[in-house]
Amino acid sequence: MDKVYDHKKVEERIYAEWEKNGYFKPEVNPDGRSYSIILPPPNANAPLHFGHAMYVIEDILIRYQRMKGAAALWLPGADHAGFETQFVFEKHLANEGKSRFDYDRETLYQMIWDFVQENRGGMESQLRKLGFSLDWSRMKFTLDPDIISIVYRTFRRLYDDGLVYRAKRLVNYCTYDGTSFSDLEVVYEERKNPLYYIKYGPLTLATTRPETKFGDTAVAVHPDDKRYKKYIGQEIEIKTVLGKAKIKVIADDSVDPEFGTGVVKITPAHDFNDFEVGQRHNLKIRQVIGFDGKMNEHAGKFAGLYVKQARKAVVEEMQKKGLIEKIDDNYIHRIGLCYKCKNVIEPLPREQWFVKMEPLARPAIDAVRKGKIEVHPKSFEKIYFQFLENIRDWNISRQIVWGIRIPAWFCEKCLNWTVTDGITPEKCLKCESKTIAQDPDTFDTWFSSAQWPFATLLTQSSSKSKIKNQKSKIENSLDYERFYPTTVMETGYDILRWWVARMVIVGIYATGKVPFENVVLHGLVKDPYGKKMSKSKGNVVNPIEVVEQYGADAVRFALVYGTALGNDQALSYAKLQGMRNFTNKLWNIGRFIEMNRVSSIQYRVSSIEELKKIAKRKNDKEWVAKVDELTNQLTNNLDNYQFNLAAERLYEFIWHEFADKYIEDVKIRIDKDSYLILTTLYLILLRLLHPFMPFITEELCRKLGAKDSIMVSSWPAK
RNA sequence: GGGCUCAUAGCUCAGUUGGUUAGAGCGUUACAUUGACAUUGUAAAGGUCAGAGGUUCGACUCCUCUUGAGCCCACCA
């Protein structure tokens, strides 16, 4: 054996052997009880970040359960990552002097598909380098046809149950490019624009957008503002450029009494904040700017003018009529611009699909209240409940092409929607007209990933009965029968609301069962200075580079050691080095045993019970008892998701008890019996350590003559 | 503005349901060492557990307030 442990000689070879031997499949324990975890699918075409390395927690659980005899399934997947991927692709296009507007929808989709396929495989090989014992034969992609068909079906059911409706919602719209943009695609810039103080009957308010006044459906003041208290709830009469009008005065907390005059005009159709206020007060949404960027019929004689022209004309008219009190020319504010053409982004109302959440959220709240789902650490339950108890309807429409297109067709004749399981209908279901067009929007990525636990299990090709596309009834697969509900959903706490809560909601709705029995939440890995890693800050550390430097086992151990579950940690090179040193210590214990090996001894004894009978010396007996106690502690820790305590205990015991004391003791009195006990105890320790450090424990077992892989050995306690 | 988390040794962090002298790693100091391992060993120094008050026989642990740090959500007309 080498004097120093070299992970580079070990890890790749061992992983390949494990995979070849099929040890990652639940079938290695065909009669075991079911234990399952679905891997939160990483972005298919992006490299892993350090947060993904935290999935080591899932590997620890899976390896532990597998050793305990469970039919343990850890199912991998890849996410198409909706607009993040489309955004990256478009940057790529921009480098070639092209943009998404140069292609039709189908071509663009195909190009992104090819782009993702080219980059795929990267994150899979990185997960392998971390030693993750994922069952690759069951890998799923969020855009696999069978997954898509399940997503269609769920939408269809929601629609048929009356839980989906159309409603207006503002989008960032560029009237020049003729398309809407995600928040990511809006660039903000500080601009100096005139702030107009306009007379509204008895009130005066400040605005930068006088031309949108035709869309005003209220004016608002702060509820505690004494100046205006008497107007709240009243309809005031105002003089406008189009004649006289009446408008309601409402009170809303969002109004800043310090800004301008403390009075705000509310234009729900053309301002994100006003839209929210409008929702709260049930205001009408009156659109006055069209998707062509021109004023519409509500603007009276200003109709047909572009926004900029209209603003100028409206201001001139107001000045003539004495409706402008003053103009502040030094007002600076941030406005949204189209990242592509730099024109001002116009918030415009657009009809989109919404899911009614309140009735769906109730069973999800109950599931946790009644203990059908346990959250670890428990403190995160608060966030879960808070989200679900104040839930708002879910907008599931996204104006991008990279995703699952919504299976809904609009009839131009009778104005009704036809929703299907994904099959293109020949005619409108209501009036049989053939002039129907599919909704150009795609589903919010979270809408499909909310179905991930049951969708991945239902669509396994190894299953007996496959999904039949044309029927609306979902036939259960073998894997679904066996592994659903899954045992654990483990992910970062930052997506508890967006993903975990929605999986519970949609899972219960679609299957009648909770999607998982336990939620385990880990914290964030930050940079060495405790700052959040982000591309824009340039402080992202590639986990695979760290693995190559310190070894996967050391990295894995460092991530769970010394940080309680759910707490953030700063990446620490000192800690990584310490853990690398620990792997070396472990290696040298093995080396010591190997060097002193007595050839006549067969290291076969494996149970602690047997050892208790064999140990005769008082010292040996004590050490057998200590390992027995350690085993029980670890079992208890792992059953309670206390990974840090388990890791700390192992480190402490192996190094400062077993090596520093027991080996030093045995060294002096070298005799056969003691070596047998020593070696056997060591092999037990390696098994206890295996879920945390799979590679080195495997290699050491082999060096000490084990014939079978440590992966198919059993956990030393029940 | 609403909510959450954190504050323990110089640094990074542990500390099950409140229970004797509060732990680890790194760092520091002294010594040892061609011996499984210098990616080592033995030993030492170092903390009024952010502050104040309360509950209790007993509080790092539970409650309230204050201060400081970070995160999430909502928003800047």
XYZ file of C-alpha atoms in Angstrom, chain A:
718
model
C 0.000 0.000 0.000
C 1.111 3.557 -0.737
C 2.280 5.648 2.163
C -0.207 8.372 1.248
C -3.769 7.872 0.007
C -4.192 8.958 -3.581
C -7.852 9.359 -4.498
C -6.987 9.777 -8.156
C -5.949 6.135 -8.379
C -9.197 4.965 -6.835
C -12.375 6.926 -7.454
C -13.008 6.631 -11.177
C -12.176 2.943 -11.296
C -14.384 2.049 -8.368
C -17.367 4.060 -9.577
C -17.213 2.325 -12.964
C -17.180 -1.077 -11.276
C -20.138 -0.249 -9.066
C -22.143 0.975 -12.000
C -21.198 -2.031 -14.132
C -22.255 -4.406 -11.373
C -25.649 -2.775 -11.071
C -25.215 -1.897 -7.383
C -27.103 1.363 -7.810
C -30.316 -0.366 -8.735
C -32.901 -1.192 -6.127
C -32.903 -4.699 -7.560
C -29.737 -5.535 -5.602
C -32.070 -6.055 -2.664
C -35.024 -7.589 -4.467
C -36.942 -8.486 -1.341
C -36.137 -5.363 0.624
C -38.665 -2.809 1.785
C -38.974 0.180 -0.550
C -36.968 3.309 0.074
C -36.878 6.021 -2.558
C -35.528 9.464 -3.269
C -35.987 11.431 -6.466
C -32.999 13.648 -7.195
C -33.978 17.303 -7.687
C -33.125 17.485 -11.376
C -30.205 19.808 -12.134
C -30.283 22.006 -15.230
C -29.507 19.707 -18.164
C -27.049 21.962 -19.897
C -25.304 23.785 -17.095
C -22.395 22.600 -14.971
C -23.100 21.744 -11.340
C -22.619 24.362 -8.683
C -21.666 23.723 -5.079
C -25.251 23.490 -3.940
C -25.617 20.318 -5.996
C -22.804 18.715 -4.034
C -25.096 18.952 -0.998
C -27.074 16.114 -2.550
C -24.451 14.015 -0.809
C -27.055 13.905 1.940
C -29.261 11.874 -0.383
C -26.412 9.548 -1.226
C -25.711 9.008 2.474
C -29.345 8.112 3.072
C -29.531 5.816 0.051
C -26.295 3.998 0.828
C -27.286 3.623 4.468
C -30.697 2.205 3.585
C -29.244 -0.055 0.919
C -26.862 -1.519 3.497
C -29.792 -2.001 5.802
C -31.353 -4.196 3.155
C -33.849 -1.801 1.606
C -34.679 -1.838 -2.076
C -33.295 1.671 -2.325
C -33.991 3.752 -5.396
C -32.308 7.067 -6.098
C -33.668 8.308 -9.396
C -31.720 10.897 -11.416
C -33.148 13.467 -13.774
C -32.371 16.551 -15.800
C -34.356 19.758 -16.003
C -34.929 21.729 -19.208
C -34.869 24.831 -16.983
C -37.321 26.915 -19.010
C -36.303 30.424 -19.515
C -32.893 30.164 -17.910
C -31.862 27.894 -20.760
C -33.577 29.979 -23.395
C -31.849 33.047 -22.012
C -28.439 31.358 -22.195
C -29.162 30.147 -25.699
C -30.152 33.588 -26.870
C -26.920 35.051 -25.559
C -25.200 32.382 -27.577
C -27.231 33.442 -30.630
C -26.350 37.061 -30.001
C -22.664 36.170 -30.239
C -23.364 35.007 -33.761
C -25.222 38.176 -34.568
C -28.600 36.467 -34.500
C -31.642 36.588 -32.270
C -34.767 34.557 -31.604
C -36.684 36.756 -34.049
C -34.726 35.343 -36.953
C -36.425 31.964 -36.555
C -39.904 30.575 -36.399
C -41.102 28.841 -33.288
C -40.415 25.260 -34.389
C -36.921 26.018 -35.673
C -36.044 27.882 -32.495
C -37.289 25.053 -30.298
C -35.271 22.546 -32.316
C -32.157 24.696 -32.084
C -32.437 24.956 -28.323
C -33.090 21.219 -28.152
C -29.886 20.544 -30.111
C -28.000 23.065 -28.002
C -29.056 21.285 -24.829
C -28.240 17.861 -26.261
C -24.738 19.046 -27.121
C -24.138 20.196 -23.588
C -25.791 17.260 -21.902
C -23.846 14.641 -20.079
C -21.656 17.170 -18.335
C -23.658 17.323 -15.159
C -24.226 13.547 -15.203
C -20.503 12.847 -15.193
C -20.039 15.413 -12.444
C -22.612 13.654 -10.283
C -20.626 10.458 -10.855
C -17.433 12.136 -9.729
C -19.118 12.940 -6.439
C -19.724 9.234 -5.984
C -23.502 9.464 -6.135
C -25.093 6.034 -6.336
C -27.881 7.044 -8.710
C -29.726 4.464 -10.754
C -28.793 5.796 -14.178
C -30.968 3.265 -15.950
C -34.006 5.193 -14.716
C -32.830 8.659 -15.778
C -35.583 11.054 -16.860
C -35.610 14.428 -18.621
C -38.374 16.956 -18.017
C -39.080 17.095 -21.771
C -39.302 13.338 -22.322
C -42.472 12.682 -24.319
C -44.010 10.501 -21.611
C -43.372 13.145 -18.950
C -44.953 15.779 -21.190
C -48.024 13.649 -21.676
C -48.494 13.411 -17.922
C -48.166 17.173 -17.602
C -50.827 17.605 -20.298
C -53.122 15.246 -18.501
C -52.792 17.021 -15.188
C -53.595 20.344 -16.856
C -56.596 18.821 -18.613
C -57.900 17.454 -15.322
C -57.462 20.780 -13.566
C -59.326 22.425 -16.439
C -62.148 19.901 -16.367
C -62.421 20.320 -12.593
C -62.790 24.060 -12.991
C -59.508 24.759 -11.214
C -57.926 26.581 -14.146
C -59.087 29.905 -15.504
C -57.988 32.719 -17.796
C -57.212 36.121 -16.350
C -55.224 39.166 -17.236
C -51.779 39.732 -15.918
C -49.171 42.286 -16.858
C -46.214 41.247 -18.931
C -43.083 43.154 -19.885
C -43.879 43.918 -23.505
C -41.644 45.459 -26.108
C -43.916 47.008 -28.705
C -41.001 47.373 -31.079
C -40.008 43.681 -31.037
C -43.611 42.613 -30.656
C -42.965 40.188 -27.829
C -42.993 39.920 -24.071
C -39.898 39.504 -21.976
C -38.989 37.799 -18.747
C -37.812 39.894 -15.819
C -34.287 38.729 -16.621
C -34.493 40.341 -20.030
C -35.481 43.754 -18.784
C -32.565 46.061 -18.168
C -33.076 48.970 -15.838
C -31.641 52.370 -16.429
C -31.788 55.616 -14.525
C -33.460 58.332 -16.520
C -34.387 61.927 -15.955
C -38.026 62.423 -16.886
C -40.442 65.244 -16.126
C -42.736 64.595 -13.211
C -46.089 66.219 -13.943
C -48.311 67.533 -11.154
C -51.809 67.147 -12.516
C -55.062 68.476 -11.122
C -57.638 65.813 -10.502
C -60.671 67.753 -9.354
C -59.955 68.820 -5.782
C -56.737 66.782 -5.697
C -53.350 67.088 -7.329
C -51.161 64.109 -8.095
C -47.718 63.524 -9.508
C -47.036 61.224 -12.448
C -44.451 60.581 -15.122
C -47.014 59.070 -17.438
C -49.904 61.481 -18.066
C -50.861 59.654 -21.271
C -52.000 56.606 -19.295
C -54.588 58.678 -17.449
C -57.302 57.335 -19.737
C -56.722 53.980 -18.090
C -57.074 55.296 -14.543
C -59.752 53.479 -12.614
C -59.039 55.055 -9.210
C -56.824 57.452 -7.354
C -55.206 56.264 -4.143
C -53.950 57.816 -0.925
C -52.406 56.352 2.204
C -55.112 55.302 4.711
C -53.488 57.357 7.507
C -52.945 60.483 5.467
C -54.955 63.161 7.294
C -54.915 65.526 4.335
C -57.064 63.228 2.255
C -59.020 61.212 4.766
C -62.287 62.882 3.872
C -62.038 61.785 0.222
C -61.499 58.087 0.903
C -64.351 56.052 -0.503
C -65.820 58.988 -2.394
C -66.185 59.555 -6.088
C -64.705 62.835 -7.092
C -65.491 64.754 -10.226
C -62.513 65.653 -12.363
C -61.950 67.760 -15.404
C -59.901 65.997 -18.065
C -58.684 66.647 -21.559
C -61.621 64.625 -22.798
C -64.215 66.376 -20.723
C -65.627 65.675 -17.282
C -65.286 62.330 -15.523
C -65.790 60.694 -12.143
C -63.202 58.676 -10.312
C -63.122 56.791 -7.014
C -60.648 57.579 -4.220
C -59.281 54.522 -2.434
C -56.872 54.001 0.450
C -53.928 51.651 0.090
C -50.862 51.007 2.244
C -48.577 50.980 -0.739
C -48.980 54.707 -1.246
C -46.063 56.736 0.030
C -47.470 59.946 1.579
C -44.039 61.563 1.201
C -43.887 61.158 -2.547
C -45.247 63.970 -4.692
C -48.510 65.094 -3.212
C -49.295 61.774 -1.570
C -51.949 61.064 -4.181
C -51.449 58.439 -6.878
C -53.395 57.644 -9.988
C -54.116 53.948 -10.350
C -53.741 52.542 -13.849
C -54.029 48.766 -13.422
C -53.491 47.979 -17.096
C -50.156 49.735 -17.420
C -48.248 49.589 -14.180
C -47.161 46.613 -12.104
C -47.845 48.258 -8.775
C -51.184 49.653 -9.909
C -52.135 46.200 -11.117
C -51.572 44.824 -7.614
C -53.528 47.665 -6.055
C -56.275 47.013 -8.582
C -56.413 43.361 -7.592
C -56.736 44.282 -3.923
C -59.538 46.753 -4.560
C -61.308 44.969 -7.394
C -60.647 47.734 -9.887
C -61.345 47.496 -13.585
C -58.414 46.970 -15.912
C -58.823 49.460 -18.724
C -56.178 49.016 -21.396
C -55.444 52.211 -23.310
C -52.209 51.230 -25.038
C -52.314 48.466 -27.616
C -49.745 45.777 -28.340
C -48.751 47.896 -31.338
C -47.589 50.635 -28.982
C -50.365 53.021 -30.019
C -53.114 54.573 -27.958
C -56.461 52.855 -28.503
C -60.052 54.091 -28.644
C -60.196 54.889 -24.904
C -57.783 57.748 -25.580
C -60.378 59.599 -27.626
C -58.797 62.011 -30.017
C -55.350 60.780 -29.037
C -56.104 57.302 -30.367
C -53.609 56.072 -32.942
C -50.701 58.082 -31.541
C -47.615 56.286 -30.250
C -47.058 56.569 -26.520
C -44.346 59.216 -26.798
C -46.404 61.355 -29.181
C -49.471 60.918 -27.026
C -47.640 62.037 -23.895
C -46.516 65.226 -25.621
C -49.975 65.935 -27.041
C -51.758 65.209 -23.754
C -49.396 67.474 -21.816
C -49.875 70.317 -24.280
C -53.626 69.950 -24.092
C -53.562 69.858 -20.310
C -51.434 72.971 -20.164
C -53.927 74.737 -22.405
C -56.742 73.747 -20.088
C -54.757 74.643 -16.990
C -54.740 71.121 -15.634
C -51.022 71.024 -14.930
C -50.008 72.627 -11.704
C -46.256 72.302 -12.161
C -43.571 70.184 -13.758
C -40.542 68.859 -11.909
C -37.838 68.536 -14.548
C -35.214 67.027 -12.285
C -36.960 63.816 -11.414
C -34.759 60.737 -11.757
C -36.161 57.218 -11.706
C -35.409 53.734 -12.967
C -37.211 52.527 -16.010
C -37.240 49.123 -17.683
C -35.771 48.803 -21.158
C -35.810 45.974 -23.645
C -32.368 44.347 -23.367
C -32.355 43.871 -27.108
C -33.519 47.098 -28.703
C -33.274 49.399 -25.677
C -36.808 50.704 -26.148
C -38.916 51.349 -23.095
C -40.718 48.237 -21.880
C -44.444 48.692 -21.756
C -46.320 46.743 -19.072
C -49.370 45.410 -20.911
C -52.211 43.205 -19.695
C -52.381 39.816 -21.303
C -54.676 36.873 -20.694
C -52.940 33.900 -19.123
C -53.747 30.645 -17.395
C -54.141 30.567 -13.643
C -54.608 27.705 -11.196
C -56.983 28.226 -8.285
C -54.771 27.438 -5.341
C -56.862 27.821 -2.243
C -58.798 24.525 -2.532
C -55.635 22.690 -3.562
C -53.539 24.120 -0.762
C -55.779 22.895 2.021
C -54.886 19.186 1.727
C -51.215 20.157 1.464
C -51.459 22.016 4.766
C -53.207 19.050 6.367
C -50.585 16.608 5.143
C -47.927 18.312 7.225
C -50.242 19.137 10.140
C -51.294 15.521 10.438
C -47.775 14.181 10.085
C -48.191 12.454 6.738
C -45.203 14.545 5.738
C -42.437 15.381 8.201
C -40.209 18.389 7.643
C -36.566 18.323 8.770
C -35.507 20.573 10.350
C -38.957 21.199 11.726
C -38.481 24.966 11.886
C -39.042 25.185 8.134
C -42.659 24.154 8.621
C -43.406 27.790 9.434
C -42.361 28.946 5.986
C -44.355 26.148 4.416
C -47.528 26.999 6.306
C -47.121 30.700 5.792
C -46.873 30.216 2.047
C -49.833 27.881 1.784
C -52.099 29.761 4.134
C -51.666 33.004 2.196
C -51.449 31.419 -1.201
C -52.344 33.342 -4.340
C -53.503 31.871 -7.585
C -50.699 30.528 -9.695
C -49.956 31.978 -13.109
C -48.655 29.015 -15.110
C -48.301 30.699 -18.527
C -44.865 31.686 -19.728
C -44.164 33.567 -22.940
C -41.210 31.483 -24.079
C -40.846 28.593 -26.508
C -38.434 26.427 -24.505
C -40.855 24.396 -22.460
C -44.027 22.400 -22.662
C -46.526 24.186 -24.867
C -49.917 24.594 -23.284
C -52.408 22.165 -24.899
C -55.181 24.712 -25.326
C -56.701 25.984 -28.553
C -58.643 29.202 -28.919
C -61.622 29.397 -31.216
C -61.757 32.640 -33.160
C -65.418 32.135 -33.898
C -67.036 31.379 -30.535
C -64.141 32.617 -28.378
C -64.015 29.409 -26.324
C -61.027 27.264 -25.423
C -60.543 23.622 -26.271
C -58.183 21.862 -23.876
C -56.874 18.382 -24.721
C -54.464 15.754 -23.430
C -51.970 17.037 -25.961
C -53.567 15.924 -29.195
C -54.199 18.718 -31.660
C -57.983 18.987 -32.050
C -59.430 19.296 -35.535
C -62.147 21.672 -34.547
C -63.493 23.716 -31.664
C -65.246 21.503 -29.146
C -68.021 24.059 -28.622
C -68.958 25.319 -32.086
C -67.031 22.920 -34.312
C -65.354 25.787 -36.115
C -62.012 24.897 -37.678
C -60.507 28.320 -37.137
C -58.720 27.461 -33.921
C -55.210 28.376 -32.836
C -53.027 26.960 -30.090
C -51.991 29.167 -27.191
C -48.414 30.201 -28.000
C -47.427 30.104 -24.316
C -45.616 27.313 -22.470
C -46.044 26.099 -18.921
C -44.121 27.604 -16.044
C -41.262 25.160 -15.428
C -42.464 24.730 -11.851
C -45.821 23.508 -13.126
C -44.210 20.480 -14.734
C -41.588 19.948 -12.043
C -44.330 19.990 -9.401
C -45.334 16.641 -10.930
C -41.810 15.232 -10.925
C -42.069 12.603 -8.153
C -45.005 10.725 -9.608
C -44.223 11.494 -13.255
C -40.721 10.000 -13.056
C -42.020 6.826 -11.439
C -45.073 6.412 -13.657
C -42.991 6.598 -16.818
C -40.349 3.975 -16.107
C -39.918 1.773 -19.156
C -38.991 -1.186 -16.988
C -42.535 -1.117 -15.729
C -45.130 -3.650 -16.650
C -47.841 -1.368 -17.892
C -46.847 1.675 -19.851
C -48.655 4.946 -20.122
C -51.242 4.877 -22.812
C -51.173 8.224 -24.526
C -54.723 8.476 -25.728
C -56.521 7.647 -22.533
C -56.968 10.077 -19.751
C -56.592 7.430 -17.106
C -53.030 6.935 -15.946
C -52.121 3.306 -15.559
C -49.758 2.605 -12.762
C -46.273 1.350 -13.442
C -44.450 -1.143 -11.292
C -42.045 1.485 -10.028
C -44.932 3.756 -9.161
C -46.631 0.982 -7.202
C -43.434 0.195 -5.415
C -41.807 3.553 -4.750
C -44.609 6.113 -4.555
C -44.957 7.963 -2.258
C -41.208 8.419 -2.109
C -39.529 8.321 1.264
C -37.521 11.536 1.203
C -37.456 14.747 -0.797
C -34.138 16.433 -0.083
C -33.330 19.868 -1.477
C -32.162 23.374 -0.614
C -34.472 25.356 1.644
C -34.492 28.197 -0.873
C -36.973 26.349 -3.084
C -39.288 25.163 -0.322
C -42.138 27.354 -1.555
C -41.534 27.253 -5.278
C -40.983 23.579 -5.602
C -41.566 21.501 -2.468
C -44.925 23.021 -1.531
C -46.135 22.811 -5.115
C -45.087 19.174 -5.400
C -47.216 18.426 -2.365
C -50.161 20.343 -3.807
C -50.042 18.845 -7.287
C -48.955 15.419 -6.048
C -51.954 15.080 -3.759
C -54.283 16.381 -6.449
C -53.025 14.071 -9.187
C -52.436 10.882 -7.224
C -54.479 11.216 -4.052
C -51.320 10.560 -2.060
C -48.567 12.753 -0.683
C -45.557 12.697 -3.039
C -43.066 12.044 -0.229
C -43.094 11.217 3.464
C -40.164 13.353 4.547
C -38.825 16.694 3.466
C -35.153 17.214 4.260
C -33.735 20.675 3.670
C -30.089 21.630 3.433
C -28.526 25.074 3.597
C -26.580 27.044 1.044
C -22.883 26.696 0.356
C -21.368 30.157 0.252
C -17.965 31.351 -0.833
C -15.009 31.305 1.618
C -15.987 34.786 2.832
C -19.576 33.826 3.555
C -21.003 35.555 0.484
C -23.536 33.924 -1.756
C -21.919 32.449 -4.849
C -23.150 34.005 -8.075
C -21.966 34.272 -11.621
C -22.260 38.041 -11.612
C -20.001 38.311 -8.558
C -17.550 35.902 -10.144
C -17.077 33.965 -6.919
C -18.480 30.628 -8.098
C -16.337 27.641 -7.152
C -16.580 24.548 -9.315
C -17.213 21.579 -6.993
C -15.485 19.176 -9.375
C -12.222 21.104 -9.220
C -12.349 20.809 -5.459
C -13.115 17.091 -5.764
C -10.083 16.640 -7.982
C -7.900 18.399 -5.476
C -9.068 16.841 -2.214
C -10.912 13.705 -3.302
C -14.655 13.142 -3.406
C -14.700 11.525 0.030
C -13.071 14.520 1.709
C -15.408 16.961 -0.049
C -18.465 14.925 0.883
C -17.388 14.669 4.490
C -16.541 18.359 4.721
C -20.022 19.276 3.512
C -21.821 17.388 6.256
C -19.275 17.756 9.050
C -19.663 20.677 11.402
C -22.810 22.179 9.907
C -26.233 21.352 11.259
C -28.876 20.428 8.700
C -30.519 23.444 7.095
C -27.786 25.906 8.061
C -25.692 27.746 5.505
C -21.962 27.163 5.416
C -19.012 28.984 3.961
C -16.730 26.890 1.815
C -13.591 26.315 3.887
C -10.348 25.132 2.395
C -8.942 24.548 5.870
C -11.823 22.180 6.556
C -11.384 20.414 3.228
C -7.729 19.943 4.032
C -8.609 18.609 7.457
C -10.961 16.082 5.935
C -8.407 15.107 3.327
C -6.024 14.476 6.225
C -8.685 12.306 7.791
C -8.892 10.135 4.672
C -5.143 9.754 4.886
C -5.356 8.784 8.526
C -7.942 6.197 7.669
C -5.722 4.919 4.906
C -2.761 4.541 7.233
C -4.750 2.637 9.809
C -5.474 0.210 6.988
C -1.842 0.244 5.968
C -0.758 -0.568 9.502
C -3.164 -3.483 9.676
C -2.109 -4.718 6.263
C 1.586 -4.580 7.207
C 1.042 -6.561 10.362
C -1.298 -8.999 8.764
C -1.070 -12.514 10.088
C -1.580 -14.770 7.119
C -3.305 -17.506 9.057
C -6.093 -15.186 10.101
C -9.220 -15.027 7.999
C -10.983 -11.733 8.468
C -14.488 -13.010 8.152
C -16.160 -12.298 11.423
C -18.498 -9.438 10.785
C -21.093 -9.087 13.462
C -20.483 -7.300 16.699
C -22.348 -10.040 18.517
C -19.853 -12.621 17.335
C -16.961 -10.401 18.282
C -18.282 -10.037 21.778
C -17.955 -13.782 22.174
C -14.448 -13.935 20.754
C -12.953 -11.007 22.648
C -11.297 -12.304 25.814
C -8.952 -9.618 27.033
C -10.501 -6.826 29.046
C -9.166 -4.176 26.660
C -10.499 -5.912 23.595
C -13.884 -6.379 25.215
C -14.039 -2.683 26.012
C -13.290 -1.734 22.436
C -15.878 -4.076 21.035
C -18.374 -2.462 23.378
C -17.304 1.010 22.262
C -17.775 0.204 18.595
C -21.117 -1.327 19.446
C -22.169 1.893 21.138
C -20.880 3.991 18.261
C -22.862 1.884 15.823
C -26.043 2.491 17.758
C -25.370 6.214 17.965
C -24.803 6.454 14.231
C -27.890 4.463 13.421
C -29.848 6.797 15.613
C -28.255 9.888 14.075
C -28.932 8.772 10.527
C -32.522 7.838 11.315
C -32.977 11.376 12.631
C -31.204 13.191 9.796
C -28.376 14.330 12.103
C -25.636 13.982 9.546
C -23.270 16.410 11.177
C -23.370 14.589 14.496
C -22.781 11.257 12.789
C -19.815 12.620 10.850
C -18.304 14.313 13.888
C -18.660 11.195 15.982
C -17.033 9.011 13.317
C -14.154 11.412 12.890
C -13.578 11.721 16.585
C -13.825 8.007 17.304
C -11.767 6.694 14.400
C -8.961 9.156 14.803
C -8.711 9.979 18.466
C -10.041 6.811 19.995
C -9.452 3.922 17.648
C -6.141 5.070 16.142
C -4.646 7.081 18.984
C -5.572 4.730 21.797
C -6.590 1.257 20.688
C -3.974 0.802 18.008
C -1.274 2.209 20.259
C -2.387 -0.262 22.905
C -2.521 -3.282 20.611
C 0.780 -2.335 19.007
C 2.698 -3.092 22.173
C 1.251 -6.503 22.817
C 1.012 -7.818 19.268
C -0.840 -11.089 19.370
C -3.152 -12.960 17.048
C -6.383 -12.495 18.943
C -5.969 -8.787 19.338
C -5.204 -8.349 15.668
C -8.252 -10.283 14.728
C -10.386 -8.041 16.917
C -8.623 -4.912 15.712
C -9.065 -5.794 12.075
C -12.659 -6.810 12.417
C -13.519 -3.658 14.329
C -11.821 -1.653 11.609
C -13.902 -3.340 8.934
C -17.006 -2.457 10.907
C -15.876 1.158 11.137
C -15.348 1.226 7.382
C -18.899 0.085 6.875
C -20.193 2.773 9.221
C -18.199 5.321 7.279
C -19.135 4.024 3.864
C -22.266 6.143 3.257
C -20.150 9.255 3.885
C -16.916 8.152 2.193
C -17.788 5.503 -0.329
C -14.569 5.353 -2.330
C -11.855 5.005 0.275
C -13.876 2.582 2.389
C -14.363 0.362 -0.661
C -10.687 0.479 -1.547
C -9.572 -0.318 1.998
C -11.878 -3.291 2.268
C -10.379 -4.673 -0.914
C -6.840 -4.107 0.364
C -7.700 -6.071 3.455
C -8.863 -8.976 1.368
C -12.624 -8.533 1.179
C -14.009 -10.340 -1.832
C -17.320 -8.561 -2.132
C -17.920 -4.875 -2.547
C -18.607 -2.958 0.632
C -21.741 -1.747 -1.155
C -23.334 -5.135 -0.763
C -22.244 -5.605 2.831
C -24.746 -5.030 5.557
C -25.055 -2.204 8.066
C -23.568 -3.397 11.355
C -26.739 -2.753 13.343
C -30.397 -3.422 12.855
